[in-house]
Amino acid sequence: ETLKLVPHKPWIETEYQGIVMENDNTVLLNPPLFALDKDAPLHYAGEICGFRVHNGPSGSGSVQFEAVVLDRSTGEGLVRSKEPLDCESQREHSFTIQAYDCGEGPDGVNSKKSHKATVHVRVNDVNEFSPVFVERRYEASVPEGRLFDRIVRVEALDADCSPQYSQICFYDIITPNVPFAIDNDGNIKNTEPLDSRRQRVHTFWVTAFDCGKNRAQADAQVVVTVKPSCKPGWMGWTKRVEYTPGSGSIPLFPSLHLETCEETVWNIQATVELQTGHIGKGCDRDSYSDRSVRRLCGAVRGEVDLLPPPSPAANWTSALPTLPSSDSSLVFSFNGSNHVAVVPDSVVSALSGDHFTLQLWMRRGGANIQPSTTQTRGNRKEEETIVCSTVKNDDSFSHYSLSVHGCRLSLFYWPDVSAARPVKFLWKLEQVCDSEWHHLSLSVQFPSVTLYVDGVTFDPALIHDNGAIPNPAPRQRMFIGACWGKEMANNITDLSIIQGMKYVGGYHGLLSGVTVRPGSVEPHSVVECLYACREGLDFGDLETLGSGMKVHVNPSQSVLVLEGDDIESFNRAVQQVTYRNSLRFATPGVRPLKLTTSLRCFNEESCLSLKQLEGYLVVLQPDAPQISLSGVGPHLARPAPEFEGPRGVPLFPELRIVCSLSHAVNTAAQGMEGGALMSDAVAHTLDGCEVQPLGEELNPEREELLVDMDVVRERGLEIINTTAYIAITGAESISVYEDVLRSVRYRLAKGSARFERRFRLSCSEMNGRYTSNELTLEVNFLHSLDSLYHPSHLLASQQQFLHPSHHAGELSGHTLPNPHRNSVVPGAATVIIMVCVGFLVVMVILGVFRIRSIHRRGEGARGGAKEGSSQWDDSALTIIVNPMEKKRVAGLPLPQSVR
């Protein structure tokens, strides 16, 4: 009986490591693939018929790989990939493999399989990719004169998967003779100090190699810019800036930027100062006087000028020294001792009441002073009184005084000196001690008091306990520049001797435009307009301010402060600082300009210190307006009786005033503040016109100039009517001045008729800066023949109207059919013509009698001539009898033509 054997399962290793190249399919296994079977050398059962591949952890092994039997008896096998592998997509693969024997026969019955073995296959890389630079162009900038460890770093990448072929082994500069070197990491440095003057920009090319010695597909370009030696400070500063009137706003520093030379700065502050104090009081007070500005701002009328220009009607300021001013308002100087203005009682009496507005321009110190250094803590000088006043209110007296002491402004107010308790309002202000011009507006509506300094409100501190205060005497009076002493309280009754008394609290400084308006207080809008600056610093567009940036402009727009923490934002903001001038006719001249910078750094010891920059803004001469007067004269001939009427004769009934610029100005100013349109159609404002008799002044007993005072008062204009001129002043429109001047009339007293009188008319704009042409009008008085022949009338005309009333009736009742036919020859030739005509009349009369006595026989022919002479045309000749010859011709008959 045959012994039956039990078949065995094939055996393989438990794990295999394999390698395959990217360009090959055969996997080299370690150890080699052999399947063993203990049934060998039995046919079929001891042979290996196949290998089966199963999915590994990645799930793709059975798809990408296969195993085949090379020798069935030895069990040798081969693993291969079904398709080429890509190392860059998947570098490692894992799967399992299992061996099968051939079973018991050719049909593979009872085939046995081995255990599963793990196969790890690594795909070996082939250097198929070249390096590629991350950037095609690299740029850098460095300061000159220094060696740097690294200026810029270039970088290239390789797409191969293996470290051998994917790493960049070295870089190389392929441009010859350049002062630069590159290391294996791509860092570029200079090999010698660079000079911007010799070569500002260096350009060269670099390449890269991987460790398989493949060169980069494309080389990279490197551009190095050499910067000049860094000097911290402002770059692009322009010392001189020009401004053309009518340009609106212009940037002051369009190309300015701050260079910190890589110093880390965490706070920057820049202060821009524009000095316009020398131009006039405030910021643009050179354009109109204080009174004109008040009118233009719509202030309530009725203010009383406490420091008017000296005149016969206002002589209390005649003893005060004055200083020249850019505008037409006077600047009065006070020395703190004997310079005091005593306002007359007639003026003070109109200022009663506990509601009033006090306004003034003030500058502490003398005329030529630097910023005050005397107002120190140790300086305890007495208070300096600006205004000291006691007024009568119905049956009581109120008292107030405005004073300065150091940097404090105080209002001492006593609503009733006999009953109420005084109150002191105190303000601590730098403006009262900085030796600059400032505008003060104090609105008192007791117990409410509002102070505006340069248009900005300030709240007071109240002090009720003022210590021992001498009672002011119940007497009405007002002093400017000091207050009366105690010895004046009881026994001084005559104002004329006040000048010899001792004052207390004398003010030392300058005052101008001191006015008081009783009644309701001034509206805030008016006060803001009074100090509204139409010239100064501004910021272009606040929306462009970067984050962390701050900008501040003081009320007079003379100081602008910028603050920020970012250099780029700060530089953009500085370039937005502008100069604005919305005056119609900007005052030409130089405005000094300063820029002060303060920096704060993280390292305070090495923080940069920048010096102050100084420059100037030049306002060019504006186009002068042409003020043209027309429609007048040059001759005005009227019958003499018309001038003797109650209303006289209008001198300029058809006057026309036209203002225009010499040519159109930049229309960029059309959107300027205040709506000032700088063009030929600008709405001009005159501020004064004057009518002046030429030759001798007006004789107030015989002649006068009349003006429609209703029109003048309604428009709030001021008028001075003297024998030498009529001056109408105040900022008003052209049409108003035309109405007022058309109402100017010339009137003569009865019997004061003369032969001619000449007048001159002129107007001005902007405080007389721009004047009109001068119109000269010659007035001719037309007389009837009867009045001309009356000897006493002629004598009166020769005696220049010293006794005009004797013949008042002889000029009335006579009218001429054509006044121009009997126009009188005017001027200095009158006396000569009268003498010549008188002599001619005598000669003619004597000649007629001699001819009649000698040639009576030629009477017919001579009669024709006589007839022609009786019909002569007197349109061009007026015969005037010389009264000096009346005795010689009294007994002689007149010719027929004269009768």
PDB file of N, CA and C in Angstrom, residues 337-377:
ATOM      1  N   SER A 337       1.918 156.112  32.007  1.00  0.00           N
ATOM      2  CA  SER A 337       1.970 157.206  32.982  1.00  0.00           C
ATOM      3  C   SER A 337       1.048 158.349  32.566  1.00  0.00           C
ATOM      4  N   ASN A 338       1.494 159.187  31.642  1.00  0.00           N
ATOM      5  CA  ASN A 338       0.715 160.394  31.343  1.00  0.00           C
ATOM      6  C   ASN A 338      -0.066 160.314  30.044  1.00  0.00           C
ATOM      7  N   HIS A 339      -0.053 159.167  29.372  1.00  0.00           N
ATOM      8  CA  HIS A 339      -0.858 159.024  28.157  1.00  0.00           C
ATOM      9  C   HIS A 339      -2.222 158.467  28.538  1.00  0.00           C
ATOM     10  N   VAL A 340      -3.185 159.345  28.679  1.00  0.00           N
ATOM     11  CA  VAL A 340      -4.530 158.964  29.102  1.00  0.00           C
ATOM     12  C   VAL A 340      -5.526 159.741  28.258  1.00  0.00           C
ATOM     13  N   ALA A 341      -6.591 159.068  27.839  1.00  0.00           N
ATOM     14  CA  ALA A 341      -7.670 159.729  27.110  1.00  0.00           C
ATOM     15  C   ALA A 341      -8.868 159.854  28.037  1.00  0.00           C
ATOM     16  N   VAL A 342      -9.356 161.088  28.207  1.00  0.00           N
ATOM     17  CA  VAL A 342     -10.522 161.364  29.053  1.00  0.00           C
ATOM     18  C   VAL A 342     -11.710 161.590  28.132  1.00  0.00           C
ATOM     19  N   VAL A 343     -12.649 160.660  28.134  1.00  0.00           N
ATOM     20  CA  VAL A 343     -13.799 160.742  27.249  1.00  0.00           C
ATOM     21  C   VAL A 343     -14.771 161.788  27.800  1.00  0.00           C
ATOM     22  N   PRO A 344     -15.253 162.725  26.983  1.00  0.00           N
ATOM     23  CA  PRO A 344     -16.160 163.781  27.482  1.00  0.00           C
ATOM     24  C   PRO A 344     -17.466 163.200  27.998  1.00  0.00           C
ATOM     25  N   ASP A 345     -18.082 163.953  28.897  1.00  0.00           N
ATOM     26  CA  ASP A 345     -19.358 163.528  29.474  1.00  0.00           C
ATOM     27  C   ASP A 345     -20.441 163.385  28.416  1.00  0.00           C
ATOM     28  N   SER A 346     -20.385 164.222  27.385  1.00  0.00           N
ATOM     29  CA  SER A 346     -21.403 164.150  26.341  1.00  0.00           C
ATOM     30  C   SER A 346     -21.377 162.807  25.634  1.00  0.00           C
ATOM     31  N   VAL A 347     -20.205 162.196  25.533  1.00  0.00           N
ATOM     32  CA  VAL A 347     -20.091 160.873  24.926  1.00  0.00           C
ATOM     33  C   VAL A 347     -20.452 159.790  25.936  1.00  0.00           C
ATOM     34  N   VAL A 348     -19.994 159.945  27.175  1.00  0.00           N
ATOM     35  CA  VAL A 348     -20.242 158.925  28.197  1.00  0.00           C
ATOM     36  C   VAL A 348     -21.737 158.791  28.489  1.00  0.00           C
ATOM     37  N   SER A 349     -22.465 159.880  28.420  1.00  0.00           N
ATOM     38  CA  SER A 349     -23.888 159.844  28.768  1.00  0.00           C
ATOM     39  C   SER A 349     -24.685 158.935  27.846  1.00  0.00           C
ATOM     40  N   ALA A 350     -24.165 158.681  26.633  1.00  0.00           N
ATOM     41  CA  ALA A 350     -24.884 157.808  25.698  1.00  0.00           C
ATOM     42  C   ALA A 350     -24.576 156.339  25.932  1.00  0.00           C
ATOM     43  N   LEU A 351     -23.758 156.027  26.939  1.00  0.00           N
ATOM     44  CA  LEU A 351     -23.311 154.656  27.154  1.00  0.00           C
ATOM     45  C   LEU A 351     -23.893 154.039  28.415  1.00  0.00           C
ATOM     46  N   SER A 352     -25.008 154.504  28.877  1.00  0.00           N
ATOM     47  CA  SER A 352     -25.579 153.982  30.117  1.00  0.00           C
ATOM     48  C   SER A 352     -26.204 152.613  29.870  1.00  0.00           C
ATOM     49  N   GLY A 353     -26.442 151.915  30.964  1.00  0.00           N
ATOM     50  CA  GLY A 353     -27.058 150.599  30.896  1.00  0.00           C
ATOM     51  C   GLY A 353     -26.081 149.499  31.257  1.00  0.00           C
ATOM     52  N   ASP A 354     -26.630 148.353  31.691  1.00  0.00           N
ATOM     53  CA  ASP A 354     -25.778 147.233  32.073  1.00  0.00           C
ATOM     54  C   ASP A 354     -25.680 146.187  30.963  1.00  0.00           C
ATOM     55  N   HIS A 355     -26.136 146.559  29.759  1.00  0.00           N
ATOM     56  CA  HIS A 355     -25.957 145.718  28.579  1.00  0.00           C
ATOM     57  C   HIS A 355     -25.114 146.505  27.580  1.00  0.00           C
ATOM     58  N   PHE A 356     -23.941 145.995  27.267  1.00  0.00           N
ATOM     59  CA  PHE A 356     -23.099 146.690  26.294  1.00  0.00           C
ATOM     60  C   PHE A 356     -22.054 145.710  25.763  1.00  0.00           C
ATOM     61  N   THR A 357     -21.441 146.087  24.650  1.00  0.00           N
ATOM     62  CA  THR A 357     -20.359 145.310  24.029  1.00  0.00           C
ATOM     63  C   THR A 357     -19.149 146.211  23.882  1.00  0.00           C
ATOM     64  N   LEU A 358     -18.049 145.819  24.501  1.00  0.00           N
ATOM     65  CA  LEU A 358     -16.792 146.567  24.425  1.00  0.00           C
ATOM     66  C   LEU A 358     -15.833 145.790  23.529  1.00  0.00           C
ATOM     67  N   GLN A 359     -15.312 146.451  22.487  1.00  0.00           N
ATOM     68  CA  GLN A 359     -14.391 145.793  21.565  1.00  0.00           C
ATOM     69  C   GLN A 359     -13.136 146.636  21.395  1.00  0.00           C
ATOM     70  N   LEU A 360     -12.002 145.973  21.210  1.00  0.00           N
ATOM     71  CA  LEU A 360     -10.757 146.707  21.042  1.00  0.00           C
ATOM     72  C   LEU A 360      -9.691 145.768  20.490  1.00  0.00           C
ATOM     73  N   TRP A 361      -8.673 146.377  19.879  1.00  0.00           N
ATOM     74  CA  TRP A 361      -7.425 145.702  19.510  1.00  0.00           C
ATOM     75  C   TRP A 361      -6.370 146.098  20.531  1.00  0.00           C
ATOM     76  N   MET A 362      -5.601 145.112  20.999  1.00  0.00           N
ATOM     77  CA  MET A 362      -4.652 145.369  22.074  1.00  0.00           C
ATOM     78  C   MET A 362      -3.333 144.682  21.768  1.00  0.00           C
ATOM     79  N   ARG A 363      -2.265 145.397  22.100  1.00  0.00           N
ATOM     80  CA  ARG A 363      -0.933 144.798  22.044  1.00  0.00           C
ATOM     81  C   ARG A 363      -0.144 145.332  23.223  1.00  0.00           C
ATOM     82  N   ARG A 364       0.227 144.453  24.129  1.00  0.00           N
ATOM     83  CA  ARG A 364       0.956 144.866  25.331  1.00  0.00           C
ATOM     84  C   ARG A 364       2.362 145.315  24.979  1.00  0.00           C
ATOM     85  N   GLY A 365       2.908 146.235  25.748  1.00  0.00           N
ATOM     86  CA  GLY A 365       4.271 146.719  25.559  1.00  0.00           C
ATOM     87  C   GLY A 365       4.320 147.888  24.586  1.00  0.00           C
ATOM     88  N   GLY A 366       5.542 148.264  24.198  1.00  0.00           N
ATOM     89  CA  GLY A 366       5.715 149.423  23.337  1.00  0.00           C
ATOM     90  C   GLY A 366       5.580 149.084  21.871  1.00  0.00           C
ATOM     91  N   ALA A 367       6.030 150.014  21.036  1.00  0.00           N
ATOM     92  CA  ALA A 367       5.876 149.867  19.589  1.00  0.00           C
ATOM     93  C   ALA A 367       6.866 148.867  19.012  1.00  0.00           C
ATOM     94  N   ASN A 368       8.118 148.922  19.448  1.00  0.00           N
ATOM     95  CA  ASN A 368       9.156 148.038  18.920  1.00  0.00           C
ATOM     96  C   ASN A 368       9.618 147.096  20.032  1.00  0.00           C
ATOM     97  N   ILE A 369       8.883 146.019  20.196  1.00  0.00           N
ATOM     98  CA  ILE A 369       9.161 145.135  21.325  1.00  0.00           C
ATOM     99  C   ILE A 369       9.274 143.711  20.836  1.00  0.00           C
ATOM    100  N   GLN A 370      10.006 142.926  21.584  1.00  0.00           N
ATOM    101  CA  GLN A 370      10.096 141.497  21.355  1.00  0.00           C
ATOM    102  C   GLN A 370       9.082 140.820  22.277  1.00  0.00           C
ATOM    103  N   PRO A 371       8.832 139.510  22.074  1.00  0.00           N
ATOM    104  CA  PRO A 371       7.924 138.813  22.999  1.00  0.00           C
ATOM    105  C   PRO A 371       8.302 139.057  24.459  1.00  0.00           C
ATOM    106  N   SER A 372       7.285 139.278  25.235  1.00  0.00           N
ATOM    107  CA  SER A 372       7.475 139.780  26.590  1.00  0.00           C
ATOM    108  C   SER A 372       8.323 138.837  27.437  1.00  0.00           C
ATOM    109  N   THR A 373       9.299 139.408  28.092  1.00  0.00           N
ATOM    110  CA  THR A 373      10.101 138.644  29.055  1.00  0.00           C
ATOM    111  C   THR A 373       9.967 139.228  30.462  1.00  0.00           C
ATOM    112  N   THR A 374       9.178 140.281  30.570  1.00  0.00           N
ATOM    113  CA  THR A 374       9.069 140.942  31.879  1.00  0.00           C
ATOM    114  C   THR A 374       7.954 140.351  32.734  1.00  0.00           C
ATOM    115  N   GLN A 375       7.039 139.583  32.101  1.00  0.00           N
ATOM    116  CA  GLN A 375       5.913 139.082  32.868  1.00  0.00           C
ATOM    117  C   GLN A 375       6.312 137.800  33.594  1.00  0.00           C
ATOM    118  N   THR A 376       7.160 137.908  34.538  1.00  0.00           N
ATOM    119  CA  THR A 376       7.621 136.751  35.299  1.00  0.00           C
ATOM    120  C   THR A 376       6.866 136.673  36.616  1.00  0.00           C
ATOM    121  N   ARG A 377       7.079 135.553  37.309  1.00  0.00           N
ATOM    122  CA  ARG A 377       6.358 135.379  38.577  1.00  0.00           C
ATOM    123  C   ARG A 377       6.777 136.415  39.609  1.00  0.00           C
TER     124      ARG A 377
END
